[in-house]
Short mmCIF file of C-alpha atoms in Angstrom, two decimals:
data_model
loop_
_atom_site.label_atom_id
_atom_site.label_comp_id
_atom_site.label_asym_id
_atom_site.label_seq_id
_atom_site.Cartn_x
_atom_site.Cartn_y
_atom_site.Cartn_z
CA MET A 1 90.47 94.66 91.59
CA SER A 2 87.67 92.39 90.47
CA ALA A 3 84.25 92.33 92.07
CA ALA A 4 85.04 88.85 93.35
CA THR A 5 88.21 90.10 95.00
CA ALA A 6 86.42 93.05 96.55
CA GLY A 7 83.81 90.66 97.89
CA GLY A 8 86.57 88.57 99.44
CA ILE A 9 87.85 91.53 101.44
CA HIS A 10 84.34 92.59 102.46
CA ALA A 11 83.49 89.09 103.64
CA THR A 12 86.26 89.20 106.23
CA THR A 13 85.44 92.67 107.57
CA THR A 14 81.70 92.82 108.03
CA ALA A 15 81.98 94.58 111.38
CA MET A 16 84.80 96.86 110.36
CA THR A 17 83.12 100.21 110.89
CA ALA A 18 81.01 99.47 113.94
CA ALA A 19 82.80 102.24 115.83
CA ALA A 20 82.25 104.82 113.09
CA GLY A 21 79.30 107.18 112.81
CA PRO A 22 77.18 107.16 109.64
CA ALA A 23 79.23 109.83 107.85
CA LEU A 24 82.49 108.15 108.75
CA GLU A 25 81.24 104.67 107.90
CA ASP A 26 80.51 105.86 104.37
CA SER A 27 83.85 107.62 103.98
CA VAL A 28 85.82 106.71 100.89
CA PHE A 29 88.79 105.73 103.04
CA LEU A 30 86.90 103.17 105.13
CA ARG A 31 85.05 101.85 102.07
CA ALA A 32 88.39 101.24 100.38
CA CYS A 33 89.61 99.43 103.50
CA ARG A 34 86.59 97.15 103.13
CA GLY A 35 87.27 96.56 99.45
CA GLU A 36 84.00 98.20 98.42
CA PRO A 37 83.59 100.17 95.17
CA VAL A 38 84.62 103.81 95.62
CA PRO A 39 84.08 106.90 93.44
CA TYR A 40 87.81 107.65 93.57
CA VAL A 41 90.92 106.25 95.20
CA PRO A 42 91.33 107.68 98.71
CA VAL A 43 94.66 109.17 99.72
CA TRP A 44 96.41 110.07 102.93
CA LEU A 45 100.16 110.33 103.47
CA MET A 46 102.30 109.01 106.27
CA ARG A 47 103.88 111.89 108.17
CA GLN A 48 101.43 114.30 106.50
CA ALA A 49 101.59 116.40 109.68
CA GLY A 50 105.25 117.32 109.54
CA ARG A 51 108.15 119.56 108.68
CA TYR A 52 107.38 120.01 104.97
CA LEU A 53 104.50 122.30 106.03
CA PRO A 54 105.45 125.91 106.81
CA GLU A 55 102.67 126.16 109.41
CA TYR A 56 104.07 123.10 111.18
CA ARG A 57 107.56 124.62 111.18
CA ALA A 58 106.07 127.79 112.66
CA LEU A 59 104.43 125.71 115.38
CA ARG A 60 107.74 124.01 116.09
CA GLU A 61 109.46 127.37 116.44
CA ARG A 62 107.24 128.01 119.45
CA HIS A 63 107.12 124.50 120.93
CA THR A 64 109.53 121.61 121.28
CA PHE A 65 108.62 118.19 119.97
CA SER A 66 108.26 116.91 123.54
CA GLN A 67 105.91 119.79 124.37
CA MET A 68 103.77 118.94 121.37
CA LEU A 69 103.60 115.29 122.42
CA GLY A 70 102.57 116.39 125.90
CA SER A 71 99.70 118.64 124.81
CA ALA A 72 96.50 117.27 123.29
CA GLU A 73 95.65 120.70 121.90
CA LEU A 74 99.01 121.09 120.14
CA ALA A 75 98.81 117.54 118.79
CA VAL A 76 95.38 118.25 117.34
CA GLU A 77 96.60 121.48 115.76
CA ALA A 78 99.39 119.57 114.00
CA THR A 79 96.92 116.85 112.99
CA LEU A 80 94.56 119.35 111.39
CA GLN A 81 97.15 121.42 109.52
CA PRO A 82 97.38 119.16 106.44
CA ILE A 83 93.60 118.65 106.43
CA ARG A 84 93.14 122.41 106.12
CA ARG A 85 95.54 122.55 103.17
CA PHE A 86 94.62 119.44 101.18
CA PRO A 87 91.45 117.38 100.55
CA LEU A 88 92.95 114.31 102.21
CA ASP A 89 90.65 111.39 102.96
CA ALA A 90 91.89 110.72 106.50
CA ALA A 91 93.75 112.48 109.29
CA VAL A 92 96.50 110.67 111.16
CA ILE A 93 96.87 111.75 114.75
CA PHE A 94 100.09 113.62 115.53
CA MET A 95 102.04 111.37 117.84
CA ASP A 96 105.25 109.37 118.13
CA ILE A 97 105.69 105.62 118.49
CA LEU A 98 107.88 105.80 121.63
CA PRO A 99 105.53 107.02 124.42
CA PRO A 100 104.37 103.46 125.25
CA LEU A 101 107.98 102.67 126.17
CA ALA A 102 108.01 105.61 128.57
CA GLY A 103 104.90 104.24 130.22
CA MET A 104 106.67 100.92 130.70
CA GLY A 105 109.51 102.57 132.61
CA LEU A 106 112.05 103.60 129.99
CA SER A 107 113.36 107.17 129.85
CA ILE A 108 112.66 108.59 126.38
CA GLY A 109 114.18 111.77 125.00
CA PHE A 110 114.55 113.56 121.69
CA GLY A 111 117.69 115.21 120.40
CA THR A 112 118.05 118.74 119.12
CA GLY A 113 115.73 119.18 116.19
CA GLY A 114 112.74 117.47 117.75
CA GLU A 115 111.80 114.46 115.67
CA GLU A 116 115.46 113.64 115.03
CA GLY A 117 117.50 111.53 117.39
CA PRO A 118 115.05 109.76 119.72
CA HIS A 119 116.97 107.99 122.43
CA VAL A 120 116.43 105.78 125.47
CA ALA A 121 118.53 106.78 128.47
CA ASN A 122 118.14 103.41 130.25
CA PRO A 123 118.08 100.81 127.47
CA ILE A 124 117.47 97.13 128.04
CA SER A 125 120.74 95.19 128.25
CA ARG A 126 119.88 92.03 130.20
CA ALA A 127 116.99 89.77 131.11
CA ARG A 128 116.46 91.51 134.45
CA ASP A 129 115.75 94.79 132.63
CA VAL A 130 112.89 93.08 130.82
CA ASP A 131 111.41 91.69 134.01
CA VAL A 132 111.10 95.10 135.69
CA LEU A 133 109.19 96.67 132.79
CA ALA A 134 105.63 97.65 133.71
CA VAL A 135 102.55 96.82 131.62
CA PRO A 136 100.01 99.46 132.68
CA PRO A 137 96.73 100.07 130.83
CA ALA A 138 96.95 102.65 128.07
CA GLU A 139 94.54 105.03 129.80
CA GLU A 140 96.98 105.35 132.70
CA ILE A 141 100.06 106.24 130.67
CA LEU A 142 98.89 107.62 127.33
CA GLY A 143 95.95 109.82 128.27
CA VAL A 144 97.21 112.88 126.37
CA HIS A 145 97.29 110.97 123.10
CA LEU A 146 93.82 109.53 123.68
CA GLU A 147 92.47 113.00 124.44
CA ALA A 148 94.01 114.27 121.21
CA ILE A 149 92.11 111.60 119.29
CA ARG A 150 88.86 112.54 121.01
CA LEU A 151 89.36 116.21 120.16
CA ALA A 152 90.36 115.50 116.57
CA ARG A 153 87.38 113.24 116.01
CA ARG A 154 85.03 115.88 117.42
CA GLU A 155 86.44 118.33 114.88
CA LEU A 156 86.49 116.01 111.87
CA GLU A 157 83.49 113.72 112.24
CA PRO A 158 80.98 116.34 110.98
CA ARG A 159 83.06 116.52 107.79
CA GLY A 160 83.14 112.74 107.39
CA ILE A 161 86.93 112.56 107.76
CA PRO A 162 88.18 109.57 109.77
CA VAL A 163 91.01 109.80 112.29
CA ILE A 164 93.76 107.18 112.13
CA GLY A 165 95.57 106.17 115.31
CA PHE A 166 98.76 104.15 115.40
CA CYS A 167 101.49 102.46 117.36
CA GLY A 168 104.90 100.99 116.70
CA ALA A 169 105.13 97.26 116.11
CA PRO A 170 106.59 95.07 118.86
CA PHE A 171 109.89 94.50 117.05
CA THR A 172 110.43 98.16 116.21
CA LEU A 173 109.80 99.23 119.81
CA ALA A 174 111.92 96.37 121.15
CA SER A 175 114.82 97.47 118.97
CA TYR A 176 114.56 101.07 120.19
CA ALA A 177 114.40 99.83 123.79
CA ILE A 178 117.48 97.64 123.39
CA GLU A 179 119.64 99.75 121.07
CA GLY A 180 118.84 102.97 122.93
CA GLY A 181 117.83 104.66 119.65
CA GLY A 182 118.13 104.03 115.94
CA SER A 183 120.58 101.43 114.70
CA ARG A 184 122.37 100.44 111.54
CA ASN A 185 123.05 96.77 112.30
CA PHE A 186 120.87 95.99 115.34
CA GLU A 187 123.67 94.06 117.03
CA LYS A 188 122.32 94.47 120.57
CA THR A 189 118.82 93.50 119.54
CA LYS A 190 119.97 90.37 117.78
CA GLN A 191 122.29 89.50 120.64
CA LEU A 192 119.35 89.45 123.06
CA MET A 193 117.21 87.52 120.56
CA TYR A 194 119.82 84.83 120.03
CA ARG A 195 121.40 84.58 123.50
CA GLU A 196 118.32 85.16 125.66
CA PRO A 197 115.32 83.82 123.69
CA ALA A 198 113.21 83.47 126.82
CA ALA A 199 113.86 87.11 127.77
CA TRP A 200 113.08 88.10 124.19
CA ARG A 201 109.71 86.34 124.40
CA ARG A 202 108.94 88.05 127.70
CA LEU A 203 109.81 91.45 126.24
CA MET A 204 107.71 90.94 123.14
CA THR A 205 104.80 89.61 125.19
CA LYS A 206 104.89 92.68 127.41
CA LEU A 207 104.97 94.93 124.35
CA VAL A 208 102.00 93.11 122.82
CA THR A 209 100.06 93.64 126.06
CA VAL A 210 100.77 97.38 126.20
CA LEU A 211 100.34 98.00 122.47
CA SER A 212 97.09 96.06 122.15
CA SER A 213 95.72 98.06 125.09
CA PHE A 214 96.84 101.26 123.35
CA LEU A 215 95.25 100.36 120.00
CA ALA A 216 91.97 99.44 121.66
CA ALA A 217 91.99 102.64 123.71
CA GLN A 218 92.62 104.72 120.58
CA ALA A 219 89.63 103.10 118.89
CA ARG A 220 87.44 103.76 121.91
CA ALA A 221 88.64 107.38 121.92
CA GLY A 222 87.46 107.82 118.33
CA ALA A 223 90.06 106.45 115.91
CA SER A 224 88.22 104.91 112.94
CA ALA A 225 91.32 102.93 111.92
CA VAL A 226 94.68 102.11 113.47
CA GLN A 227 98.06 101.46 111.87
CA VAL A 228 100.94 99.38 113.23
CA PHE A 229 104.36 100.63 112.09
CA ASP A 230 107.09 98.02 111.76
CA SER A 231 109.81 100.33 110.54
CA TRP A 232 112.82 98.19 111.46
CA ALA A 233 112.06 94.48 111.03
CA GLY A 234 112.73 94.52 107.28
CA THR A 235 115.99 96.39 107.79
CA ALA A 236 117.24 94.12 110.57
CA LEU A 237 115.94 90.64 109.80
CA GLY A 238 115.76 88.03 107.09
CA ARG A 239 112.76 85.80 106.58
CA GLU A 240 113.79 83.02 108.99
CA ASP A 241 114.43 85.38 111.90
CA TYR A 242 111.25 87.31 111.12
CA ALA A 243 109.18 84.13 111.19
CA ARG A 244 110.74 82.97 114.45
CA PHE A 245 111.22 86.13 116.49
CA VAL A 246 108.67 88.63 115.16
CA LYS A 247 105.73 87.09 113.33
CA PRO A 248 104.17 85.32 116.36
CA PHE A 249 104.03 88.55 118.32
CA THR A 250 102.78 90.81 115.54
CA THR A 251 100.10 88.18 114.92
CA GLN A 252 99.15 88.28 118.60
CA LEU A 253 98.94 92.08 118.51
CA ALA A 254 96.68 92.12 115.45
CA ALA A 255 94.43 89.42 116.90
CA ALA A 256 94.16 91.15 120.28
CA ALA A 257 93.33 94.51 118.69
CA ARG A 258 90.71 92.96 116.44
CA ALA A 259 89.11 91.08 119.35
CA ALA A 260 89.00 94.23 121.50
CA VAL A 261 87.56 96.52 118.81
CA PRO A 262 86.25 94.38 115.94
CA GLY A 263 84.72 97.37 114.19
CA VAL A 264 88.01 99.16 113.50
CA PRO A 265 90.36 98.16 110.65
CA LEU A 266 94.00 97.56 111.38
CA ILE A 267 96.59 98.63 108.81
CA ASN A 268 99.74 96.51 108.97
CA PHE A 269 102.68 98.58 107.69
CA SER A 270 106.26 97.45 107.22
CA THR A 271 109.20 98.50 105.12
CA GLY A 272 112.04 96.44 103.67
CA THR A 273 109.96 93.26 103.85
CA ALA A 274 109.32 92.65 100.14
CA GLY A 275 111.23 89.36 100.35
CA TYR A 276 108.74 87.92 102.83
CA ILE A 277 105.64 90.07 102.46
CA GLU A 278 103.45 86.95 102.63
CA ASP A 279 104.62 86.39 106.21
CA VAL A 280 103.94 90.02 107.07
CA ALA A 281 100.43 89.89 105.61
CA ALA A 282 99.72 86.63 107.44
CA CYS A 283 100.21 88.46 110.75
CA GLY A 284 96.81 90.04 110.17
CA GLY A 285 95.25 93.39 109.44
CA GLU A 286 92.44 94.30 107.11
CA VAL A 287 94.89 96.44 105.12
CA VAL A 288 98.52 95.68 104.29
CA SER A 289 100.62 98.81 103.74
CA VAL A 290 103.74 98.27 101.64
CA ASP A 291 106.88 100.19 100.71
CA TRP A 292 108.06 101.19 97.22
CA ARG A 293 110.67 98.49 96.70
CA MET A 294 108.41 96.32 94.56
CA PRO A 295 105.55 97.26 92.19
CA LEU A 296 102.19 97.43 93.92
CA ASP A 297 100.60 94.78 91.70
CA ALA A 298 103.43 92.37 92.56
CA TYR A 299 102.75 92.96 96.26
CA ARG A 300 99.05 92.42 95.66
CA ARG A 301 99.55 89.10 93.89
CA ARG A 302 101.66 87.82 96.76
CA ILE A 303 99.38 89.12 99.51
CA GLY A 304 96.21 87.73 97.94
CA PRO A 305 92.65 89.02 97.60
CA GLU A 306 91.46 88.93 101.21
CA GLN A 307 93.23 92.10 102.36
CA ALA A 308 93.14 95.62 100.98
CA ILE A 309 96.46 97.24 100.12
CA GLN A 310 97.94 100.65 100.90
CA GLY A 311 100.86 102.40 99.22
CA ASN A 312 103.28 102.68 97.64
CA LEU A 313 104.88 105.74 96.00
CA ASP A 314 108.54 106.35 96.84
CA PRO A 315 108.52 109.43 99.13
CA ALA A 316 111.53 110.80 97.25
CA ALA A 317 109.49 110.89 94.04
CA LEU A 318 107.75 114.00 95.40
CA LEU A 319 111.08 115.82 95.08
CA ALA A 320 110.99 115.28 91.31
CA PRO A 321 109.39 117.56 88.70
CA TRP A 322 105.83 116.72 87.71
CA ARG A 323 106.89 115.20 84.39
CA GLU A 324 108.78 112.57 86.40
CA LEU A 325 106.33 112.30 89.29
CA GLU A 326 103.09 111.93 87.32
CA PRO A 327 103.92 108.63 85.55
CA ARG A 328 105.04 107.16 88.88
CA VAL A 329 101.77 108.16 90.52
CA ARG A 330 99.82 106.77 87.57
CA ALA A 331 101.71 103.48 87.75
CA VAL A 332 100.76 103.05 91.41
CA LEU A 333 97.11 103.85 90.68
CA GLU A 334 96.95 101.47 87.74
CA ALA A 335 98.57 98.71 89.78
CA GLY A 336 96.06 99.34 92.57
CA GLY A 337 93.18 98.91 90.16
CA GLY A 338 90.85 101.42 91.78
CA CYS A 339 89.29 99.11 94.40
CA GLY A 340 90.61 97.88 97.72
CA HIS A 341 93.46 100.38 97.38
CA VAL A 342 94.37 103.31 99.64
CA PHE A 343 96.96 105.53 97.96
CA ASN A 344 99.88 106.41 100.21
CA LEU A 345 103.65 106.62 100.20
CA GLY A 346 105.96 103.72 100.90
CA HIS A 347 107.04 105.59 104.04
CA GLY A 348 106.69 109.11 105.46
CA LEU A 349 106.85 112.45 103.67
CA LEU A 350 110.37 113.86 103.56
CA PRO A 351 110.98 117.26 105.22
CA GLY A 352 112.06 118.84 101.92
CA THR A 353 108.93 117.84 100.03
CA PRO A 354 107.39 120.83 98.19
CA VAL A 355 103.89 121.67 99.39
CA ASP A 356 102.79 122.19 95.78
CA ALA A 357 103.84 118.65 94.92
CA VAL A 358 101.63 117.27 97.69
CA ALA A 359 98.68 119.38 96.53
CA ARG A 360 99.11 118.24 92.93
CA LEU A 361 99.50 114.62 93.99
CA VAL A 362 96.28 114.58 96.05
CA ASP A 363 94.27 116.21 93.25
CA HIS A 364 95.71 113.82 90.67
CA VAL A 365 94.84 110.74 92.73
CA HIS A 366 91.27 111.95 93.22
CA GLN A 367 90.82 112.68 89.54
CA TRP A 368 92.19 109.35 88.30
CA LYS A 369 89.69 106.77 87.10
CA ALA A 370 90.39 103.09 86.59
CA ALA A 371 90.12 101.84 83.02
CA SER A 372 86.84 99.97 82.49
#
C-alpha cells in the first residue's frame, strides 16, 4: 500500500485507539488497522481458540460447550491457549454469536459435539414472534462474556496484546432465529423477508439495537477491536436482496457502534460476498475482512483505499504440505502489500488443522518483508 493510501485510512480513524492503553495503542495489529507503517504484517486467525489445539480438546473433555460459554474463567482459558502457543498479534475472545438471541427470548442449544449443531427451540415463524422479542441492554444478558473480556484484557494488556470482541451480523442472527439453526437454502428466512417486509424490518431493527449495545459494552469491558461476522448473507443472498434487506441494517450497526465507542475499530467480515464486496464495505468498518474466493489485491481495488483489509488465506490450505502452503501465504502477503493489511484466514481454522502448520504460518508471516 502506498503512503498516500495509508494516509487515507489514517485520516478516517484518528480516534481509533482512544480506548487502548499506550502499549496496546502501539500494537502492530492496531497500527495495521489504522493503515500506519508496521515492522511486520500482524496475524491472528479466526477460530484460533478451537478444536485443532490439543489443550482445547482436553478442556472440552472436562466441560461442555455450553459450560464454557457460561464461565468467564473457562472462556478466558480458551482465549489464552493459542496465545501461549504462538506469537499471535491479537487474542479473540472465546464466545459464540448466538447468546444475544438467548437474551432476546429465544431458546438456544448446542448439539452433541459442542460447537456443532446450534439450534433454536422456538424459532421465529410469524410477525407476532418478532414483536415479543426483548431488546435488553447487553450488560443485563451478556455479563459473562463481558467479564471474560475484562479478565482477558487484564492478562494481556501488560504484554501489549489486544483483545478482539465480536458479534454476529444482523442477517446471520436473523437467519438462525428464523431457520432454527443452519440452513442450506434459507427458505424460511427469505419467506419472511419477502412476505412480511415490515416484520423483517422490525426484526433487523431489534437485532441492531441489541448488537450495537453488545459491541459497545465489549469495548467498554476492554476489547480493543470488535468484529462483526456475517457468515450467511453471501451464501443466501444476491446483490439486490443484500442491498435491500441487509445493507441498511449492517450500516446502522456499524454507525451505532462507532458512535458509541469511536476509539475502537470495527472489522466487517463476510464470506461469499465477492460479487458485491463494494456494498459490504460501504456498510462501514475501519477494516474489511474478506474470504478466499478472490485474490486479496482484487478485493482491495474494489474496496478502495480508505479501509484496511484483513484476510484471506483459504483455511483448507493449512491442511496442505508446506511446499503447497508457502506460495499461497506469500501470494496473500504480496497482495496485501505490507501496510493496512492484517493477515488472517478467509474463515475459521478447521478442526483438523495441524498445530505445526499454524506455528509455521505465523512465523512466516512475521518474517516476510514487502519488496521495496
